[in-house]
PDB file of C-alpha atoms in Angstrom:
ATOM      1  CA  GLY A 153       4.063  10.373 -17.698  1.00  0.00           C
ATOM      2  CA  ALA A 154       4.164  13.738 -16.092  1.00  0.00           C
ATOM      3  CA  VAL A 155       7.321  14.802 -14.316  1.00  0.00           C
ATOM      4  CA  VAL A 156       7.705  16.452 -10.956  1.00  0.00           C
ATOM      5  CA  SER A 157      11.203  17.508 -10.025  1.00  0.00           C
ATOM      6  CA  GLN A 158      12.290  18.078  -6.441  1.00  0.00           C
ATOM      7  CA  HIS A 159      15.568  19.635  -5.362  1.00  0.00           C
ATOM      8  CA  PRO A 160      17.778  19.014  -3.497  1.00  0.00           C
ATOM      9  CA  SER A 161      17.623  15.246  -3.092  1.00  0.00           C
ATOM     10  CA  ARG A 162      19.798  15.326   0.004  1.00  0.00           C
ATOM     11  CA  VAL A 163      20.751  18.113   2.367  1.00  0.00           C
ATOM     12  CA  ILE A 164      22.626  18.252   5.631  1.00  0.00           C
ATOM     13  CA  CYS A 165      22.305  21.423   7.648  1.00  0.00           C
ATOM     14  CA  LYS A 166      23.266  22.700  11.052  1.00  0.00           C
ATOM     15  CA  SER A 167      20.714  23.068  13.787  1.00  0.00           C
ATOM     16  CA  GLY A 168      19.160  26.534  13.750  1.00  0.00           C
ATOM     17  CA  THR A 169      19.593  27.160  10.040  1.00  0.00           C
ATOM     18  CA  SER A 170      16.890  27.163   7.362  1.00  0.00           C
ATOM     19  CA  VAL A 171      16.584  24.890   4.367  1.00  0.00           C
ATOM     20  CA  LYS A 172      14.572  25.478   1.197  1.00  0.00           C
ATOM     21  CA  ILE A 173      13.213  22.607  -0.878  1.00  0.00           C
ATOM     22  CA  GLU A 174      11.884  23.221  -4.379  1.00  0.00           C
ATOM     23  CA  CYS A 175       9.210  21.275  -6.206  1.00  0.00           C
ATOM     24  CA  ARG A 176       8.619  21.868  -9.900  1.00  0.00           C
ATOM     25  CA  SER A 177       6.100  20.414 -12.312  1.00  0.00           C
ATOM     26  CA  LEU A 178       8.132  20.185 -15.511  1.00  0.00           C
ATOM     27  CA  ASP A 179       5.540  19.473 -18.192  1.00  0.00           C
ATOM     28  CA  PHE A 180       2.246  20.543 -16.693  1.00  0.00           C
ATOM     29  CA  GLN A 181       0.785  23.317 -14.592  1.00  0.00           C
ATOM     30  CA  ALA A 182      -0.285  22.559 -11.055  1.00  0.00           C
ATOM     31  CA  THR A 183      -2.611  24.882  -9.170  1.00  0.00           C
ATOM     32  CA  THR A 184      -2.204  22.638  -6.179  1.00  0.00           C
ATOM     33  CA  MET A 185       0.818  20.783  -4.875  1.00  0.00           C
ATOM     34  CA  PHE A 186       1.105  18.616  -1.801  1.00  0.00           C
ATOM     35  CA  TRP A 187       3.936  18.343   0.702  1.00  0.00           C
ATOM     36  CA  TYR A 188       4.439  15.109   2.603  1.00  0.00           C
ATOM     37  CA  ARG A 189       6.761  13.951   5.312  1.00  0.00           C
ATOM     38  CA  GLN A 190       7.682  10.313   5.709  1.00  0.00           C
ATOM     39  CA  PHE A 191       9.264   8.687   8.733  1.00  0.00           C
ATOM     40  CA  PRO A 192      11.028   5.314   8.485  1.00  0.00           C
ATOM     41  CA  LYS A 193       8.521   2.480   8.135  1.00  0.00           C
ATOM     42  CA  LYS A 194       5.680   4.973   8.386  1.00  0.00           C
ATOM     43  CA  SER A 195       3.012   6.236   6.043  1.00  0.00           C
ATOM     44  CA  LEU A 196       3.236   9.418   4.053  1.00  0.00           C
ATOM     45  CA  MET A 197       1.980  12.218   6.270  1.00  0.00           C
ATOM     46  CA  LEU A 198       0.389  15.146   4.481  1.00  0.00           C
ATOM     47  CA  MET A 199       1.848  18.337   5.888  1.00  0.00           C
ATOM     48  CA  ALA A 200       0.181  20.956   3.756  1.00  0.00           C
ATOM     49  CA  THR A 201      -1.529  21.710   0.493  1.00  0.00           C
ATOM     50  CA  SER A 202       0.183  24.418  -1.501  1.00  0.00           C
ATOM     51  CA  ASN A 203      -2.147  26.675  -3.507  1.00  0.00           C
ATOM     52  CA  GLU A 204      -0.864  28.857  -6.321  1.00  0.00           C
ATOM     53  CA  GLY A 205      -1.370  32.511  -5.560  1.00  0.00           C
ATOM     54  CA  SER A 206      -2.834  32.004  -2.113  1.00  0.00           C
ATOM     55  CA  LYS A 207      -1.925  30.749   1.333  1.00  0.00           C
ATOM     56  CA  ALA A 208      -1.128  27.117   1.912  1.00  0.00           C
ATOM     57  CA  THR A 209      -3.518  24.921   3.853  1.00  0.00           C
ATOM     58  CA  TYR A 210      -1.750  23.203   6.727  1.00  0.00           C
ATOM     59  CA  GLU A 211      -2.758  19.945   8.350  1.00  0.00           C
ATOM     60  CA  GLN A 212      -3.491  19.846  12.047  1.00  0.00           C
ATOM     61  CA  GLY A 213      -0.348  19.780  14.119  1.00  0.00           C
ATOM     62  CA  VAL A 214       1.934  21.215  11.420  1.00  0.00           C
ATOM     63  CA  GLU A 215       3.503  24.540  12.385  1.00  0.00           C
ATOM     64  CA  LYS A 216       2.968  27.004   9.562  1.00  0.00           C
ATOM     65  CA  ASP A 217       5.664  29.337  10.884  1.00  0.00           C
ATOM     66  CA  LYS A 218       8.193  26.547  10.880  1.00  0.00           C
ATOM     67  CA  PHE A 219       7.333  25.026   7.525  1.00  0.00           C
ATOM     68  CA  LEU A 220       6.906  27.960   5.175  1.00  0.00           C
ATOM     69  CA  ILE A 221       5.279  27.188   1.858  1.00  0.00           C
ATOM     70  CA  ASN A 222       5.275  29.454  -1.147  1.00  0.00           C
ATOM     71  CA  HIS A 223       3.540  28.644  -4.440  1.00  0.00           C
ATOM     72  CA  ALA A 224       4.386  31.658  -6.555  1.00  0.00           C
ATOM     73  CA  SER A 225       3.767  30.126  -9.978  1.00  0.00           C
ATOM     74  CA  LEU A 226       1.846  27.274 -11.562  1.00  0.00           C
ATOM     75  CA  THR A 227       4.997  25.173 -11.813  1.00  0.00           C
ATOM     76  CA  LEU A 228       6.875  25.890  -8.596  1.00  0.00           C
ATOM     77  CA  SER A 229       6.206  25.360  -4.915  1.00  0.00           C
ATOM     78  CA  THR A 230       8.822  25.722  -2.190  1.00  0.00           C
ATOM     79  CA  LEU A 231       8.969  24.395   1.340  1.00  0.00           C
ATOM     80  CA  THR A 232      11.318  26.156   3.757  1.00  0.00           C
ATOM     81  CA  VAL A 233      12.136  24.457   7.025  1.00  0.00           C
ATOM     82  CA  THR A 234      13.025  27.337   9.325  1.00  0.00           C
ATOM     83  CA  SER A 235      15.280  27.090  12.374  1.00  0.00           C
ATOM     84  CA  ALA A 236      15.756  23.401  11.722  1.00  0.00           C
ATOM     85  CA  HIS A 237      16.266  20.995  14.608  1.00  0.00           C
ATOM     86  CA  PRO A 238      17.399  17.350  14.598  1.00  0.00           C
ATOM     87  CA  GLU A 239      13.798  16.199  15.019  1.00  0.00           C
ATOM     88  CA  ASP A 240      13.029  17.791  11.642  1.00  0.00           C
ATOM     89  CA  SER A 241      15.293  15.243   9.993  1.00  0.00           C
ATOM     90  CA  SER A 242      13.087  13.276   7.654  1.00  0.00           C
ATOM     91  CA  PHE A 243      12.208  12.458   4.059  1.00  0.00           C
ATOM     92  CA  TYR A 244      10.129  15.231   2.494  1.00  0.00           C
ATOM     93  CA  ILE A 245       8.202  14.557  -0.716  1.00  0.00           C
ATOM     94  CA  CYS A 246       6.105  16.807  -2.909  1.00  0.00           C
ATOM     95  CA  SER A 247       3.436  15.718  -5.351  1.00  0.00           C
ATOM     96  CA  ALA A 248       1.024  17.155  -7.859  1.00  0.00           C
ATOM     97  CA  ARG A 249      -1.836  15.889  -9.965  1.00  0.00           C
ATOM     98  CA  LYS A 250      -1.613  16.546 -13.674  1.00  0.00           C
ATOM     99  CA  ASP A 251      -5.344  17.082 -14.204  1.00  0.00           C
ATOM    100  CA  GLU A 252      -6.885  18.288 -10.972  1.00  0.00           C
ATOM    101  CA  ASN A 253     -10.428  18.006 -12.325  1.00  0.00           C
ATOM    102  CA  LYS A 254     -10.288  14.279 -13.017  1.00  0.00           C
ATOM    103  CA  LEU A 255     -11.003  11.858 -10.205  1.00  0.00           C
ATOM    104  CA  ASP A 256      -8.677   9.139 -11.352  1.00  0.00           C
ATOM    105  CA  THR A 257      -5.681  11.305 -11.904  1.00  0.00           C
ATOM    106  CA  GLU A 258      -2.681   9.762 -10.270  1.00  0.00           C
ATOM    107  CA  ALA A 259      -0.386  11.839  -8.135  1.00  0.00           C
ATOM    108  CA  PHE A 260       3.115  12.340  -9.477  1.00  0.00           C
ATOM    109  CA  PHE A 261       5.848  12.612  -6.930  1.00  0.00           C
ATOM    110  CA  GLY A 262       9.103  14.449  -6.774  1.00  0.00           C
ATOM    111  CA  GLN A 263      12.223  12.465  -6.023  1.00  0.00           C
ATOM    112  CA  GLY A 264      12.056  13.368  -2.347  1.00  0.00           C
ATOM    113  CA  THR A 265      14.501  15.271  -0.148  1.00  0.00           C
ATOM    114  CA  ARG A 266      16.391  13.559   2.648  1.00  0.00           C
ATOM    115  CA  LEU A 267      16.969  16.252   5.269  1.00  0.00           C
ATOM    116  CA  THR A 268      19.476  15.632   8.033  1.00  0.00           C
ATOM    117  CA  VAL A 269      19.878  18.264  10.734  1.00  0.00           C
ATOM    118  CA  VAL A 270      23.048  17.966  12.787  1.00  0.00           C
TER     119      VAL A 270
ATOM    120  CA  GLY B1210     -11.516   8.377  11.972  1.00  0.00           C
ATOM    121  CA  GLN B1211      -9.973   7.375   8.691  1.00  0.00           C
ATOM    122  CA  ASN B1212      -7.888   4.265   8.599  1.00  0.00           C
ATOM    123  CA  ILE B1213      -5.948   2.255   6.040  1.00  0.00           C
ATOM    124  CA  ASP B1214      -4.571  -1.132   7.075  1.00  0.00           C
ATOM    125  CA  GLN B1215      -2.037  -3.249   5.257  1.00  0.00           C
ATOM    126  CA  PRO B1216       0.500  -5.797   6.481  1.00  0.00           C
ATOM    127  CA  THR B1217       3.827  -4.394   7.551  1.00  0.00           C
ATOM    128  CA  GLU B1218       6.008  -6.906   5.777  1.00  0.00           C
ATOM    129  CA  MET B1219       5.725  -9.903   3.472  1.00  0.00           C
ATOM    130  CA  THR B1220       8.250 -12.341   2.059  1.00  0.00           C
ATOM    131  CA  ALA B1221       7.945 -14.237  -1.217  1.00  0.00           C
ATOM    132  CA  THR B1222      10.100 -16.254  -3.574  1.00  0.00           C
ATOM    133  CA  GLU B1223      11.337 -15.137  -6.966  1.00  0.00           C
ATOM    134  CA  GLY B1224       8.987 -16.387  -9.691  1.00  0.00           C
ATOM    135  CA  ALA B1225       6.079 -16.880  -7.309  1.00  0.00           C
ATOM    136  CA  ILE B1226       2.855 -14.937  -6.789  1.00  0.00           C
ATOM    137  CA  VAL B1227       2.080 -12.661  -3.840  1.00  0.00           C
ATOM    138  CA  GLN B1228      -1.086 -10.853  -2.764  1.00  0.00           C
ATOM    139  CA  ILE B1229      -0.889  -7.706  -0.664  1.00  0.00           C
ATOM    140  CA  ASN B1230      -4.141  -6.804   1.074  1.00  0.00           C
ATOM    141  CA  CYS B1231      -5.470  -3.396   2.048  1.00  0.00           C
ATOM    142  CA  THR B1232      -8.569  -2.613   4.085  1.00  0.00           C
ATOM    143  CA  TYR B1233      -9.887   0.878   4.538  1.00  0.00           C
ATOM    144  CA  GLN B1234     -12.371   2.952   6.495  1.00  0.00           C
ATOM    145  CA  THR B1235     -12.665   6.460   5.121  1.00  0.00           C
ATOM    146  CA  SER B1236     -15.114   9.321   4.980  1.00  0.00           C
ATOM    147  CA  GLY B1237     -16.241   8.887   1.410  1.00  0.00           C
ATOM    148  CA  PHE B1238     -14.541   7.028  -1.391  1.00  0.00           C
ATOM    149  CA  ASN B1239     -13.320   8.320  -4.720  1.00  0.00           C
ATOM    150  CA  GLY B1240     -10.972   5.551  -5.684  1.00  0.00           C
ATOM    151  CA  LEU B1241      -8.060   3.513  -4.397  1.00  0.00           C
ATOM    152  CA  PHE B1242      -4.479   3.764  -5.601  1.00  0.00           C
ATOM    153  CA  TRP B1243      -1.519   1.426  -5.308  1.00  0.00           C
ATOM    154  CA  TYR B1244       1.997   2.834  -5.397  1.00  0.00           C
ATOM    155  CA  GLN B1245       5.417   1.202  -5.358  1.00  0.00           C
ATOM    156  CA  GLN B1246       8.207   2.803  -3.379  1.00  0.00           C
ATOM    157  CA  HIS B1247      11.820   1.667  -3.435  1.00  0.00           C
ATOM    158  CA  ALA B1248      13.946   2.579  -0.432  1.00  0.00           C
ATOM    159  CA  GLY B1249      15.001   6.211  -0.478  1.00  0.00           C
ATOM    160  CA  GLU B1250      12.876   7.030  -3.506  1.00  0.00           C
ATOM    161  CA  ALA B1251       9.494   8.618  -4.077  1.00  0.00           C
ATOM    162  CA  PRO B1252       6.426   6.468  -4.765  1.00  0.00           C
ATOM    163  CA  THR B1253       5.513   5.551  -8.337  1.00  0.00           C
ATOM    164  CA  PHE B1254       1.987   4.873  -9.534  1.00  0.00           C
ATOM    165  CA  LEU B1255       0.882   1.284 -10.142  1.00  0.00           C
ATOM    166  CA  SER B1256      -2.909   1.200 -10.358  1.00  0.00           C
ATOM    167  CA  TYR B1257      -6.227   2.888  -9.702  1.00  0.00           C
ATOM    168  CA  ASN B1258      -9.577   1.211  -8.883  1.00  0.00           C
ATOM    169  CA  VAL B1259     -12.875   3.000  -8.409  1.00  0.00           C
ATOM    170  CA  LEU B1260     -15.312   0.243  -9.447  1.00  0.00           C
ATOM    171  CA  ASP B1261     -15.533  -3.253  -7.994  1.00  0.00           C
ATOM    172  CA  GLY B1262     -13.525  -5.911  -9.730  1.00  0.00           C
ATOM    173  CA  LEU B1263     -10.112  -6.784 -10.996  1.00  0.00           C
ATOM    174  CA  GLU B1264      -7.870  -4.526 -13.061  1.00  0.00           C
ATOM    175  CA  GLU B1265      -4.994  -6.300 -14.758  1.00  0.00           C
ATOM    176  CA  LYS B1266      -1.851  -4.581 -15.942  1.00  0.00           C
ATOM    177  CA  GLY B1267       0.918  -6.902 -16.970  1.00  0.00           C
ATOM    178  CA  ARG B1268       2.345  -8.783 -13.998  1.00  0.00           C
ATOM    179  CA  PHE B1269       0.405  -6.595 -11.580  1.00  0.00           C
ATOM    180  CA  SER B1270      -3.339  -6.758 -10.897  1.00  0.00           C
ATOM    181  CA  SER B1271      -5.451  -4.834  -8.418  1.00  0.00           C
ATOM    182  CA  PHE B1272      -8.832  -5.814  -7.014  1.00  0.00           C
ATOM    183  CA  LEU B1273     -11.463  -3.732  -5.253  1.00  0.00           C
ATOM    184  CA  SER B1274     -14.579  -4.516  -3.218  1.00  0.00           C
ATOM    185  CA  ARG B1275     -16.210  -1.289  -2.098  1.00  0.00           C
ATOM    186  CA  SER B1276     -18.829  -3.034   0.043  1.00  0.00           C
ATOM    187  CA  LYS B1277     -16.082  -4.751   2.032  1.00  0.00           C
ATOM    188  CA  GLY B1278     -13.692  -1.797   2.084  1.00  0.00           C
ATOM    189  CA  TYR B1279     -11.055  -4.108   0.702  1.00  0.00           C
ATOM    190  CA  SER B1280      -8.462  -4.166  -2.030  1.00  0.00           C
ATOM    191  CA  TYR B1281      -5.509  -6.311  -2.956  1.00  0.00           C
ATOM    192  CA  LEU B1282      -2.511  -5.981  -5.202  1.00  0.00           C
ATOM    193  CA  LEU B1283      -1.461  -9.192  -6.913  1.00  0.00           C
ATOM    194  CA  LEU B1284       2.080  -9.539  -8.207  1.00  0.00           C
ATOM    195  CA  LYS B1285       2.872 -12.466 -10.505  1.00  0.00           C
ATOM    196  CA  GLU B1286       6.182 -13.913 -11.699  1.00  0.00           C
ATOM    197  CA  LEU B1287       8.010 -12.066  -8.982  1.00  0.00           C
ATOM    198  CA  GLN B1288      11.366 -10.556  -9.811  1.00  0.00           C
ATOM    199  CA  MET B1289      14.073  -9.392  -7.444  1.00  0.00           C
ATOM    200  CA  LYS B1290      13.451  -5.804  -8.554  1.00  0.00           C
ATOM    201  CA  ASP B1291       9.928  -6.074  -7.117  1.00  0.00           C
ATOM    202  CA  SER B1292      11.441  -5.833  -3.650  1.00  0.00           C
ATOM    203  CA  ALA B1293       9.986  -2.558  -2.422  1.00  0.00           C
ATOM    204  CA  SER B1294       7.270  -1.101  -0.262  1.00  0.00           C
ATOM    205  CA  TYR B1295       3.748  -1.083  -1.663  1.00  0.00           C
ATOM    206  CA  LEU B1296       1.484   1.729  -0.527  1.00  0.00           C
ATOM    207  CA  CYS B1297      -2.292   1.675  -0.595  1.00  0.00           C
ATOM    208  CA  ALA B1298      -3.999   5.082  -0.727  1.00  0.00           C
ATOM    209  CA  VAL B1299      -7.679   6.016  -0.770  1.00  0.00           C
ATOM    210  CA  SER B1300      -9.113   9.219  -2.188  1.00  0.00           C
ATOM    211  CA  ASP B1301     -11.723  10.380   0.311  1.00  0.00           C
ATOM    212  CA  SER B1302     -14.801  12.562  -0.101  1.00  0.00           C
ATOM    213  CA  ASN B1303     -12.588  15.655  -0.427  1.00  0.00           C
ATOM    214  CA  TYR B1304     -10.353  13.897  -2.970  1.00  0.00           C
ATOM    215  CA  GLN B1305      -7.584  13.926  -0.425  1.00  0.00           C
ATOM    216  CA  LEU B1306      -5.316  10.900  -0.436  1.00  0.00           C
ATOM    217  CA  ILE B1307      -5.260   8.873   2.772  1.00  0.00           C
ATOM    218  CA  TRP B1308      -2.192   6.667   2.881  1.00  0.00           C
ATOM    219  CA  GLY B1309      -1.534   3.288   4.401  1.00  0.00           C
ATOM    220  CA  ALA B1310       1.818   2.699   6.097  1.00  0.00           C
ATOM    221  CA  GLY B1311       2.977   0.483   3.269  1.00  0.00           C
ATOM    222  CA  THR B1312       3.869  -3.188   2.979  1.00  0.00           C
ATOM    223  CA  LYS B1313       7.535  -4.024   2.656  1.00  0.00           C
ATOM    224  CA  LEU B1314       7.880  -6.892   0.211  1.00  0.00           C
ATOM    225  CA  ILE B1315      11.034  -8.985   0.436  1.00  0.00           C
ATOM    226  CA  ILE B1316      11.810 -11.248  -2.509  1.00  0.00           C
ATOM    227  CA  LYS B1317      14.106 -14.205  -1.922  1.00  0.00           C
ATOM    228  CA  PRO B1318      15.896 -16.106  -4.698  1.00  0.00           C
TER     229      PRO B1318
END
């Protein structure tokens, strides 16, 4: 199957600093990538849709200035958590669909990033 | 609004069979996915249903009834490694995935 690589898998940062998370599609090109946040025992919450070469589409309630998304190429999207606070601690996951024109295309997920802000 | 419901937690015995249900109410329907997620890891794809009926894939089967807004994932010959959360997700009219909260499956020896 297709591979999506996410890095880093774990990061601990100090409150007020910024953290960048990378998501790469290794063997396919992805015009669109999705960023999710998952709280313990909760569903995946879509934060934003990353679009190659254009601005990301953010879900309601997600601060675009706090969660900066850049999708500069067809294989790389980055999520930067700016001025991180302890409440930003969470599990962040990216995903992409291999063939965006097919309805039954499964989403492939990165390994996830466990962010802890201290 | 859009809603996906599945039980929070289930317990089953190794070697047995378990059925995890999912009901949904979404704006449009373009298929239903089941994913498995082990603790601390990203979800992995299990199945996709877009037509009514049962899809069998090894020990795992998935069923869909569009008229009832209902699906289930059936796991046979349970193994300890099947202990995980199982997520139901529906692709809505915009092909956006709407996720259930997941069902934590606990397998006991």
